[in-house]
Coordinates of C-alpha atoms and ligand atoms in Angstrom, one line a residue:
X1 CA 74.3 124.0 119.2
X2 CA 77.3 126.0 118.9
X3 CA 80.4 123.8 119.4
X4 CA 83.8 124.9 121.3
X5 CA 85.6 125.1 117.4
X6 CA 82.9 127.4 116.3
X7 CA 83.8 129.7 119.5
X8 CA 87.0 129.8 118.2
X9 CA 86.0 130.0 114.8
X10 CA 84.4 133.2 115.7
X11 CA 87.0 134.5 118.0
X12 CA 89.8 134.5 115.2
X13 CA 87.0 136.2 112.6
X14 CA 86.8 138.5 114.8
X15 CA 90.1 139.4 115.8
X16 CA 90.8 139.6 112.2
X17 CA 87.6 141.9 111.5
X18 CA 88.2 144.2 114.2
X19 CA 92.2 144.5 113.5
X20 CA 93.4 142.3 117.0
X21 CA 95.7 139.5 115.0
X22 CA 96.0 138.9 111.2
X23 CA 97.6 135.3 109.4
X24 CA 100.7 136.6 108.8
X25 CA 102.0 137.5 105.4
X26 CA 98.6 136.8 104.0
X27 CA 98.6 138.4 100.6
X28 CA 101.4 135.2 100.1
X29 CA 98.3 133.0 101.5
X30 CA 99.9 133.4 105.1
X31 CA 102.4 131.5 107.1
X32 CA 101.9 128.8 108.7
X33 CA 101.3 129.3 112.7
X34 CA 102.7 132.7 112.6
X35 CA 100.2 135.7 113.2
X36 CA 100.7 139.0 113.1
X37 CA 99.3 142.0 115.7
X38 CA 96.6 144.6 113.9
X39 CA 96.5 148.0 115.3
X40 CA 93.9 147.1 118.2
X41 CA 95.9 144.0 119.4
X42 CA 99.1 146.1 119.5
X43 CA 97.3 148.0 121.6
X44 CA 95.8 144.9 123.8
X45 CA 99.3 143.4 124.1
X46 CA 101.1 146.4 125.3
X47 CA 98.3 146.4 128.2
X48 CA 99.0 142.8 129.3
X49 CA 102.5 143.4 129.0
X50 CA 102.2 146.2 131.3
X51 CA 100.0 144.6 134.1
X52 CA 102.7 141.6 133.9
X53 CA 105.8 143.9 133.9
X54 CA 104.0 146.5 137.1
X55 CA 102.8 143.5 138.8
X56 CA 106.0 141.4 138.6
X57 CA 109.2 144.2 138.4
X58 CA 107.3 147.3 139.9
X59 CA 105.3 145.9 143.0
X60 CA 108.6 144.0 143.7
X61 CA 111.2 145.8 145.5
X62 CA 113.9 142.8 144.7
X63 CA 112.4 142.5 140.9
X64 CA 114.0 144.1 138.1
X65 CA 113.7 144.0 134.5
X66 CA 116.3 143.1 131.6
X67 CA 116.0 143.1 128.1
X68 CA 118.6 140.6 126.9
X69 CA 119.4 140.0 122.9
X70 CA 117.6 137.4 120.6
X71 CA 120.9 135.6 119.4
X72 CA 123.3 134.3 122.4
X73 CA 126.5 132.4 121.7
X74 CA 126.1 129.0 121.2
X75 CA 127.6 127.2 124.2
X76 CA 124.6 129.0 125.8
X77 CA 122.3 125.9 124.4
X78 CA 124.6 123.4 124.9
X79 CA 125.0 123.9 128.3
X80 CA 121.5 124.8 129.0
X81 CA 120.6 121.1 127.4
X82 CA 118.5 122.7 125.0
X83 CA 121.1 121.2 121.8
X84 CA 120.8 117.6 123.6
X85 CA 117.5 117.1 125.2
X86 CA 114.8 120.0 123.9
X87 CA 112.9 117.3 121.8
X88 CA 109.3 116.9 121.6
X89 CA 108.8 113.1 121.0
X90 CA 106.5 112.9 117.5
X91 CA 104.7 110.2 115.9
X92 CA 103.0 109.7 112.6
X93 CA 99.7 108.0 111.6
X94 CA 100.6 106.3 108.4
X95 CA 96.9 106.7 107.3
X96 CA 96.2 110.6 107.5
X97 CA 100.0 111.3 107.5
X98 CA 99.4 113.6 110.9
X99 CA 102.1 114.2 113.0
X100 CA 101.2 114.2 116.8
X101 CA 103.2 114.5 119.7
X102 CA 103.2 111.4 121.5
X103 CA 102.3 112.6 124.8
X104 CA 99.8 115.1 124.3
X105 CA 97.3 112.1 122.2
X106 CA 98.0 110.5 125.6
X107 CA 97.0 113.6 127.9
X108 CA 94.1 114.0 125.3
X109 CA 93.3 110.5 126.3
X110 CA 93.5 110.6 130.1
X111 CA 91.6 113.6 129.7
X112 CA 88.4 111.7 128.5
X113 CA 88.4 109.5 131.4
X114 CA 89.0 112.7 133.8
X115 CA 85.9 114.4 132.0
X116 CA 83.8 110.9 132.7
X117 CA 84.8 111.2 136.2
X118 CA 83.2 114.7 136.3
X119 CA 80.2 113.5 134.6
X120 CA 79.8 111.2 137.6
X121 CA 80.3 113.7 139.8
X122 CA 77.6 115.9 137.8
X123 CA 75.2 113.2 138.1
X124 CA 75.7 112.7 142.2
X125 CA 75.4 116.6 142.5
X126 CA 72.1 116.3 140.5
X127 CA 70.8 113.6 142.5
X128 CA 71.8 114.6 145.8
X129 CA 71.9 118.1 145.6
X130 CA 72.9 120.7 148.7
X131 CA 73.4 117.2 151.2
X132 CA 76.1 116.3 148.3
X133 CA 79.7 115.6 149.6
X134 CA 82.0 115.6 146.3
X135 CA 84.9 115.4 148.4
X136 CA 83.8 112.2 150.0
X137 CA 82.1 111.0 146.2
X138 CA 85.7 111.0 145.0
X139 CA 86.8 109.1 147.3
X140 CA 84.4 106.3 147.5
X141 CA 82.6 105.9 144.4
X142 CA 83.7 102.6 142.5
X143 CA 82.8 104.1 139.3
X144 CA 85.2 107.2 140.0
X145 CA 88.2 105.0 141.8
X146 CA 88.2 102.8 139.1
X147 CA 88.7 105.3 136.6
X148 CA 91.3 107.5 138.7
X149 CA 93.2 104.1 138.9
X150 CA 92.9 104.0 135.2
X151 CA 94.7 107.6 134.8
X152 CA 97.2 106.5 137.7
X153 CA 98.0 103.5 135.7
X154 CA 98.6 105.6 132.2
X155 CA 100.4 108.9 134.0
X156 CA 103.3 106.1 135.7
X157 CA 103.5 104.5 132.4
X158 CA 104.1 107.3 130.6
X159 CA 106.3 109.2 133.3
X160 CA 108.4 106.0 133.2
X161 CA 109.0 106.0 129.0
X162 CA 109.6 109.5 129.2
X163 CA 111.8 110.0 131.9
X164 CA 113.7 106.8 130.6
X165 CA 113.8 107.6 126.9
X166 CA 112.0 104.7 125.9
X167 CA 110.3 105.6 122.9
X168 CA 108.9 102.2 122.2
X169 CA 107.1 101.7 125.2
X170 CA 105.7 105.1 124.0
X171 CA 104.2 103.9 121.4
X172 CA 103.1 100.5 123.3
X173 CA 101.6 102.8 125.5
X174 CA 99.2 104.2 122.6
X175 CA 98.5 101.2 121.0
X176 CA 97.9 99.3 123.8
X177 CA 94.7 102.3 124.9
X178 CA 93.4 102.2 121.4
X179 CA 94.3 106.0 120.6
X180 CA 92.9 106.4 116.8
X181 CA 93.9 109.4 115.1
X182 CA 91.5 112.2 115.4
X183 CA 91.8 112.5 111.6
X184 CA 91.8 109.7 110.1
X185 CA 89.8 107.2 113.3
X186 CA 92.8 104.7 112.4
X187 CA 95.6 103.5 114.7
X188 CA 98.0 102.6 112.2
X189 CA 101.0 104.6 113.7
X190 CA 105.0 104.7 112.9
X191 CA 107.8 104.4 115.7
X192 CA 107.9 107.5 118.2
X193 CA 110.8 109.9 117.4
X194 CA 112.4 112.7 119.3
X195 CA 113.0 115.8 117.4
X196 CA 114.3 119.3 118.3
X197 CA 113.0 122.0 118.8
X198 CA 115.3 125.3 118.2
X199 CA 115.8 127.3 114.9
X200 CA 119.5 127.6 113.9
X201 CA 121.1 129.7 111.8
X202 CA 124.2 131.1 110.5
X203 CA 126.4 133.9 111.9
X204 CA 128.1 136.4 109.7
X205 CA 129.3 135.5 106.0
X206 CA 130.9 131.7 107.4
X207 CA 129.0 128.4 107.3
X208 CA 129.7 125.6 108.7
X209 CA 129.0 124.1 112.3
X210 CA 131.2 127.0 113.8
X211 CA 128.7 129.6 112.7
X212 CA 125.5 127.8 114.0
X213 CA 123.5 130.3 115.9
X214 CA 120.2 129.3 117.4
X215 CA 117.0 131.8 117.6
X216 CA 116.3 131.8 121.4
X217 CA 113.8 128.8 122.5
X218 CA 113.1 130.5 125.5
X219 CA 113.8 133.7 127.4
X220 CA 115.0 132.8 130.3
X221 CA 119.0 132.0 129.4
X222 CA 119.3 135.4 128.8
X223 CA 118.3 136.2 132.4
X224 CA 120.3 133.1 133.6
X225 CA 123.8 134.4 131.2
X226 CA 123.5 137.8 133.3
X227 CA 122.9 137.3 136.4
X228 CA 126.1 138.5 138.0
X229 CA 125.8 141.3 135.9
X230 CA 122.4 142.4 137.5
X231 CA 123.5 141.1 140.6
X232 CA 126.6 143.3 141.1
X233 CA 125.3 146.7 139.2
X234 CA 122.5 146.3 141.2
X235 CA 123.6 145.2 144.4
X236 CA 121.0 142.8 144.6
X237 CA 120.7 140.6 147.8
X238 CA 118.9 136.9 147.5
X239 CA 116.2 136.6 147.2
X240 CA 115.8 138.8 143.8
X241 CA 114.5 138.3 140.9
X242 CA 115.0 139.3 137.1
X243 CA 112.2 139.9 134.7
X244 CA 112.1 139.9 130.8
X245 CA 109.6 140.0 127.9
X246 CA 110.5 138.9 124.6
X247 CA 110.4 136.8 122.0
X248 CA 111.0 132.6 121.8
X249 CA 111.2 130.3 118.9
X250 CA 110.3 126.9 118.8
X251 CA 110.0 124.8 115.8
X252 CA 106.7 123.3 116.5
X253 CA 105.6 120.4 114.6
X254 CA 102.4 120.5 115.9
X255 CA 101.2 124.6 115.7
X256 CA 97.8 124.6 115.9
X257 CA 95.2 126.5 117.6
X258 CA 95.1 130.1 116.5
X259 CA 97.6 132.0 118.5
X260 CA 97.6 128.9 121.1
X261 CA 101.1 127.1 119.8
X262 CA 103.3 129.6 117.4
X263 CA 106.5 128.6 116.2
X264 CA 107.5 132.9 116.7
X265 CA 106.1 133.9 120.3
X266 CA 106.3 136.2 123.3
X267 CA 107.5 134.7 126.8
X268 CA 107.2 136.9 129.8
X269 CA 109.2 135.1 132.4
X270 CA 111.1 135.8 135.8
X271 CA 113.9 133.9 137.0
X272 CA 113.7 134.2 141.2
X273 CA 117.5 133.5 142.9
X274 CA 117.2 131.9 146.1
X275 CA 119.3 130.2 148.9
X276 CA 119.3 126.9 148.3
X277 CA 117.1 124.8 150.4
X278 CA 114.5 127.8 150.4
X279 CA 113.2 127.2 146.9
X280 CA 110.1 125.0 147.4
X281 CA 108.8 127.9 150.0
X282 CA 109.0 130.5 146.9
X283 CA 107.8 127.9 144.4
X284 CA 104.6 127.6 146.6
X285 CA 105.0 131.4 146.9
X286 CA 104.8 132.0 143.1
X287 CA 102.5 129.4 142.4
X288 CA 100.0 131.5 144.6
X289 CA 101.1 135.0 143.5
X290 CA 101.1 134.0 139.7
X291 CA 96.9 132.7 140.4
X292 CA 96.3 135.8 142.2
X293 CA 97.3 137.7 139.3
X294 CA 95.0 135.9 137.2
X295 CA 92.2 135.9 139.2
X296 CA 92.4 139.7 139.9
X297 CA 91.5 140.2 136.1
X298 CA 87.9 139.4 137.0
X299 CA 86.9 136.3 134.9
X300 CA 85.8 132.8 135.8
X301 CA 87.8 131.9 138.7
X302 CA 87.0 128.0 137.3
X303 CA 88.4 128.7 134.3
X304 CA 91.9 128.3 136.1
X305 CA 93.4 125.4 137.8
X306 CA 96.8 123.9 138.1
X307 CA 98.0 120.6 136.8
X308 CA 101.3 119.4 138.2
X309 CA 103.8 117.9 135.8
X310 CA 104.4 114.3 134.9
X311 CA 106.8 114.6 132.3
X312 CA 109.7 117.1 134.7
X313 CA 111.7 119.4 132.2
X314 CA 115.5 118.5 132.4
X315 CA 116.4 121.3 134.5
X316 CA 113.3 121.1 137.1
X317 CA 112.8 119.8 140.6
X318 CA 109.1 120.1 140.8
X319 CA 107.1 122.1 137.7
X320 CA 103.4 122.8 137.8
X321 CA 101.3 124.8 134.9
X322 CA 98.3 127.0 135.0
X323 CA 96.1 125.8 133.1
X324 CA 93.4 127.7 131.4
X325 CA 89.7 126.8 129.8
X326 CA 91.0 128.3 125.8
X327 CA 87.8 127.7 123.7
X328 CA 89.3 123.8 122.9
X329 CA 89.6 122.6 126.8
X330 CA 91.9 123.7 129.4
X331 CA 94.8 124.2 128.2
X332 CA 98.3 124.9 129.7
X333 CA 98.8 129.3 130.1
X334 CA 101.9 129.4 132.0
X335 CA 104.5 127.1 133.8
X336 CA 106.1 127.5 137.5
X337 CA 109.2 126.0 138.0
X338 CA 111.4 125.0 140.3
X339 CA 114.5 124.5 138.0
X340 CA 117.5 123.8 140.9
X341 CA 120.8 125.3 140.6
X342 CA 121.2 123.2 137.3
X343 CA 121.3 126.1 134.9
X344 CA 124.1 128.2 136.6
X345 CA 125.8 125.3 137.3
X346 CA 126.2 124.4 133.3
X347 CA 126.8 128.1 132.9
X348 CA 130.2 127.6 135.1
X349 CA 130.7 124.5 133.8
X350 CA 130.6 125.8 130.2
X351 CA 132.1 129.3 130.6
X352 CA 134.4 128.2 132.9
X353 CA 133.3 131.5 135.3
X354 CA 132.1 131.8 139.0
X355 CA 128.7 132.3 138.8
X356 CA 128.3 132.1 142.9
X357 CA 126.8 134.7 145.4
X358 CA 128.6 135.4 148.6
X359 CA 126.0 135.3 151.2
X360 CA 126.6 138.1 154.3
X361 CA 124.2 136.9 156.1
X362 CA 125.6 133.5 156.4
X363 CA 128.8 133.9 155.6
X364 CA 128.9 131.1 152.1
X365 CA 129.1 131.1 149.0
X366 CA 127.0 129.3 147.1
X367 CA 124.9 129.0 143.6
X368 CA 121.8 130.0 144.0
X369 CA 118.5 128.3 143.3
X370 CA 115.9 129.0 140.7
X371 CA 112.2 129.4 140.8
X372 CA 111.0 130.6 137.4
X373 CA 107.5 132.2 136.4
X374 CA 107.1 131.4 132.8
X375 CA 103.5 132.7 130.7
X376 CA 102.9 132.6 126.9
X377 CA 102.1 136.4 126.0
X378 CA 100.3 135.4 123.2
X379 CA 98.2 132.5 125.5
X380 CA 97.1 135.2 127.6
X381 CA 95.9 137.2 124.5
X382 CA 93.9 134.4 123.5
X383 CA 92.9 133.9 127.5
X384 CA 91.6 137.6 127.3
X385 CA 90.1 137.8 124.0
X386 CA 87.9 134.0 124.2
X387 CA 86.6 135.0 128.2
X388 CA 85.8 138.9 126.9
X389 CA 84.2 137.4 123.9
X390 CA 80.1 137.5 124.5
X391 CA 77.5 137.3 122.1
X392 CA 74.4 138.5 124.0
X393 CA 70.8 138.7 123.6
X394 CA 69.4 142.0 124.3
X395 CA 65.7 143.1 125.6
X396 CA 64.6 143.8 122.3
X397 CA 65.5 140.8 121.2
X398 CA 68.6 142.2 118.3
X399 CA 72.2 140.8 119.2
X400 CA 75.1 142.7 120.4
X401 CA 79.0 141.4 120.2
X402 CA 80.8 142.6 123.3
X403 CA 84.1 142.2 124.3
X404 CA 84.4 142.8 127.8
X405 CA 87.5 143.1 128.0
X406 CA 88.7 144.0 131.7
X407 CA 88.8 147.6 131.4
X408 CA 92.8 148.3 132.3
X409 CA 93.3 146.1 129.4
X410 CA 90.9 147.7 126.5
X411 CA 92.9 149.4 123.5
X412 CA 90.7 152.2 124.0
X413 CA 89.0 153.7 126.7
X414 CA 87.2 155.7 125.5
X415 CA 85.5 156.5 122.4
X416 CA 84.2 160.4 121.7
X417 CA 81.5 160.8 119.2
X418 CA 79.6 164.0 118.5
X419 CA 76.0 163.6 117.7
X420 CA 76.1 164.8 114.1
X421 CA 79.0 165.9 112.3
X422 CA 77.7 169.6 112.1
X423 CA 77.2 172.9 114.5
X424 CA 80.6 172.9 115.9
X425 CA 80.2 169.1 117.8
X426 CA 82.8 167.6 116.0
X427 CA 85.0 170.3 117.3
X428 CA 84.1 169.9 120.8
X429 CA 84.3 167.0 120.9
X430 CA 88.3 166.7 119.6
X431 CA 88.6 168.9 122.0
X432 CA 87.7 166.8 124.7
X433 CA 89.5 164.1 123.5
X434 CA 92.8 166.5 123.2
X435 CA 92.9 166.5 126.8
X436 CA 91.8 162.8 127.8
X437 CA 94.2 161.6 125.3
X438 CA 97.1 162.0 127.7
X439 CA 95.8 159.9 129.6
X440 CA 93.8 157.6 127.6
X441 CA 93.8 156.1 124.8
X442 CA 91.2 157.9 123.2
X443 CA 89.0 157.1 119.7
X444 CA 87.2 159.7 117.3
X445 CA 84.4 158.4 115.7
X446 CA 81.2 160.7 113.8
X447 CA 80.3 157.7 111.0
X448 CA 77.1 156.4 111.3
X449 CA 74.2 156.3 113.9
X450 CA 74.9 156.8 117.6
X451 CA 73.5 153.1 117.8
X452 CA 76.1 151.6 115.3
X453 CA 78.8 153.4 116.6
X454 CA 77.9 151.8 120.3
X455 CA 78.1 148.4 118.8
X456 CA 81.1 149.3 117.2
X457 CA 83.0 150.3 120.5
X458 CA 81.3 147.2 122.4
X459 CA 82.7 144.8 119.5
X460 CA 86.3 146.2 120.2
X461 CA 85.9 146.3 124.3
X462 CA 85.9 150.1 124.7
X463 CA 84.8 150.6 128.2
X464 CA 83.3 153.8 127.6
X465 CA 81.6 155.9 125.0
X466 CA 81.1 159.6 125.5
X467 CA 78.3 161.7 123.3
X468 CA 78.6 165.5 122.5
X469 CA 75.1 166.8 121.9
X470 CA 74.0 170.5 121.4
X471 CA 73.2 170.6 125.1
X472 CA 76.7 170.2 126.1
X473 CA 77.5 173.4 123.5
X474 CA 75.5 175.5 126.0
X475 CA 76.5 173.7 129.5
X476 CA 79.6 171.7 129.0
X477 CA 77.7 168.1 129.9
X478 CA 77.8 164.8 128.0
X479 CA 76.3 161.6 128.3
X480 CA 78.3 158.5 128.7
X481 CA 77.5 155.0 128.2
X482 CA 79.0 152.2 129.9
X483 CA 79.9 149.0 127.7
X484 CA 79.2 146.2 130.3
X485 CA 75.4 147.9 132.2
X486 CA 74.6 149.9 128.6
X487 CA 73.8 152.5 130.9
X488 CA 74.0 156.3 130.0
X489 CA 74.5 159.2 132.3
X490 CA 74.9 163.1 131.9
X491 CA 78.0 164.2 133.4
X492 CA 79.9 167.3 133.4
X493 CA 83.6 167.3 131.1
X494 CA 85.7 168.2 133.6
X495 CA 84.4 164.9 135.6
X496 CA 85.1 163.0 132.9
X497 CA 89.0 161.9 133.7
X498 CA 88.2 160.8 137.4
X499 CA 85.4 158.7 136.1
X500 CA 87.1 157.1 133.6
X501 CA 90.4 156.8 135.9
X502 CA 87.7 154.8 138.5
X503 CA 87.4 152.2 136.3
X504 CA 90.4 151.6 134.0
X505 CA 93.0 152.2 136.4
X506 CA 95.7 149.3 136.3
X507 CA 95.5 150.4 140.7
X508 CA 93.0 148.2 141.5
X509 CA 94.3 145.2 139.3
X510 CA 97.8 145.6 141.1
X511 CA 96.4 146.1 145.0
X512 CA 94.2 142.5 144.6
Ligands
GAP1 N1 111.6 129.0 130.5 C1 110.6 128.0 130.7 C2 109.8 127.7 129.5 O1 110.0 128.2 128.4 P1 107.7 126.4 128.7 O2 106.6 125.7 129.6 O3 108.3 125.6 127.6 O4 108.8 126.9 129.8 C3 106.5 128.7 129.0 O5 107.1 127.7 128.1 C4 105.3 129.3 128.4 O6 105.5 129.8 127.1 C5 104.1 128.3 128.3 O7 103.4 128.2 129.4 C6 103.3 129.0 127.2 O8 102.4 130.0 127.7 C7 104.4 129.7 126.3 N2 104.7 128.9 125.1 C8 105.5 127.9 125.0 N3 105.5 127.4 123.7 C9 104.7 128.2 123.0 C10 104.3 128.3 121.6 N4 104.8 127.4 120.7 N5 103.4 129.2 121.3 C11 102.9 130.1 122.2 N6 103.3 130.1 123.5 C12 104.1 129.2 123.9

């Protein structure tokens, strides 16, 4: 049976056959956990980036975007906390010489009870059937209350060591549930140690502390560093919010998982200025417009849920992720936050500036509160690619590899093929593509059979594939096949941009 690492396994040879990511530098045997974009997933990222940027800065009257630079002046960090507290806390297993973050063999392990408790509940379901009440199983099974208990127990513990910076009752906390390294099955571990995150370098031709620049760890400073800026040019009125895409750096001692954890990334993220007092009503208002967004894409609605945080970031109030079912488990995809007025506060502090908003409507001045929407661009690449990634069985028993891909996301739309590369086809059919390309992305393709060439398009999520024939040389039809039914039907050209439009419009993705 196939196992969840062999789905990835497959996923990242085929991303790399079909030109979606490549290990970066590889003719130097690669980087570690950096990844580079072939032409395809160029293409694929530009399309998330767009439903993100419509959905978000578009669709929002009081949304706009900014596109801030990499490198900020130092005193940024500092007062953001990033310099004093953006540590992950690490520890070692002397055996296999791993290094693990502390926390996350702990969530690994809470997570093995939670997936007992869901095998409980599989069994009641099995047993009981339609007159099964989960609800009232959860609440009343001993078996299920004694492991929730359990994870209770471990979640206070570890909130507590965390929040308190006390790293040895980290590591108590580890060896007292048995965790065994998944490499090496020992539990022979070091002290836990905290250890930052952010990339420095130096500025210009000096060195020295002075110099030290850091590589951005996350986007949304930049937003935070301009808001008057926005605010005034744009005579924005709270609530508004400020959009950006670009890229992070984090110096992640444990980067793993394909595109999952980089230590170079893309953050797409929104910092949302509100009154103060008001920002739990537009944190529950994000939380429910960020799952909507997800959900409109059309895959496994239980391949989302949200997990609230234990461990709170040092800027946030209340913080809950999105989590997502990646090929290894359900992992987090993006983070809501409620991060206070702390960030603009530091800003002043630091700067020495007013960074308040004068209020008309009543008549204060104040600093406003943050709720941020924060997602990995390159998690929802790997969210799109592992849920569009099917290996199917067909009637006549051969295999097909189809990426359905939802179709406002495909690189191409469309793929044009004539029949044979002779009697004028080939030039029909570039010139059908010369006037789709405007508004698709359009591929040429005349190698091999018809059949190949399908399986070629469903491999790289093409939603549709359109054949010039010699009947369409003497009445201007073509057959096109869908990627997802298979189906083929004879249209006429000029139909061909309204049927395509139908079904790879970004419209019906942004009105859900
Ligand atoms: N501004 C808030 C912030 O940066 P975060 O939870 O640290 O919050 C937000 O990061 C999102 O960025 C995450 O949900 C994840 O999707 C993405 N992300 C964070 N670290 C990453 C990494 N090393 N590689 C890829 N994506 C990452």
């Amino acid at each position: 049976m196939a196992t969840q690492e062999d789905n990835l396994k497959d996923i990242i040879g085929h991303a790399k056959e079909y030109g979606f990511v490549f290990p970066s530098s590889e003719i130097y045997d690669g980087l570690s956990a950096t990844y580079d974009y072939g032409q395809l997933g160029a293409e694929l990222k530009n399309n998330i980036k767009e439903y993100w940027w419509k959905a978000m800065v578009h669709m929002h009257e009081n949304i706009v975007g900014l596109d801030a630079a990499i490198f900020m002046a130092p005193q940024t960090w500092k007062a953001s906390g990033h310099v004093d507290a953006f540590n992950d806390p690490l520890i070692d297993n002397k055996d296999s010489k791993k290094r693990y973050r502390a926390d996350v063999l702990v969530e690994d392990h809470i997570e093995k009870i939670r997936a007992k408790i869901d095998k409980d509940v599989a069994k009641g379901l099995k047993r009981f059937g339609d007159d099964f009440n989960e609800a009232e199983f959860r609440a009343t099974n001993p078996n299920v209350l004694r492991r929730q208990k359990q994870i209770d127990e471990i979640e206070d513990r570890m909130r507590d060591a965390l929040e308190n910076e006390r790293l040895d009752d980290m590591k108590q906390l580890i060896e007292d549930l048995e965790i065994a390294c998944p490499l090496s099955g020992s539990k022979n571990w070091t002290d836990v140690k905290q250890f930052n995150l952010m990339f420095s370098t130096e500025l210009g031709s000096v060195s020295g502390e002075s110099a030290k620049i850091y590589l951005r760890p996350e986007t949304a400073q930049g937003i935070f560093v301009n808001y008057l800026n926005v605010q005034k040019s744009g005579r924005m009125k709270i609530p508004f919010g400020i959009a950006q895409i670009g890229k992070a750096f984090r110096n992640e001692i444990v980067a793993r998982q394909f595109i999952f954890r980089m230590r170079e990334f893309e953050q797409m993220e929104m910092q949302f200025f509100v009154r103060p007092g008001e920002e739990m009503k537009w944190y529950e208002y994000w939380k429910e417009f960020r799952m909507t967004w997800h959900n409109a894409l059309g895959f496994d609605q239980n391949a989302y849920r949200f997990h609230d945080h234990i461990k709170l970031a040092h800027y946030a109030n209340a913080a809950a992720d999105i989590e997502f079912k990646f090929p290894m488990g359900f992992k987090e995809l993006e983070g809501i936050h409620s991060r206070t007025d702390f960030d603009l506060k530091q800003h002043e502090e630091h700067s020495g500036k007013k960074l308040r908003y004068f209020d008309p409507e009543i008549n204060e001045s104040y600093v406003p509160y943050v709720v941020e929407t924060s997602i990995g661009l390159d998690r929802m690449f790997l969210a799109v690619l592992s849920q569009s990634y099917t290996s199917e069985t067909l009637e006549d028993g051969s295999n097909r590899i189809v990426l359905s891909i939802p179709p406002a996301l495909a690189p191409y739309k469309v793929a044009v093929m004539p029949l044979t590369k002779k009697d004028g086809l080939p030039e029909k059919a570039r010139a059908i593509i010369d006037d789709l390309k405007i508004d698709f992305n359009c591929q040429y393709d005349e190698k091999d059979s018809i059949g190949k060439r399908y399986r070629r398009q469903d491999a790289i999520g093409t939603p549709y594939a359109v054949t010039v024939d010699h009947q369409t040389l003497e009445d201007n039809t073509v057959t096109i096949r869908d990627r997802d039914t298979m189906e083929q039907e004879r249209v006429a050209i000029e139909e061909l941009p309204r049927i395509i439009d139908a079904k790879v419009s970004m419209r019906k993705l942004l009105k859900k």
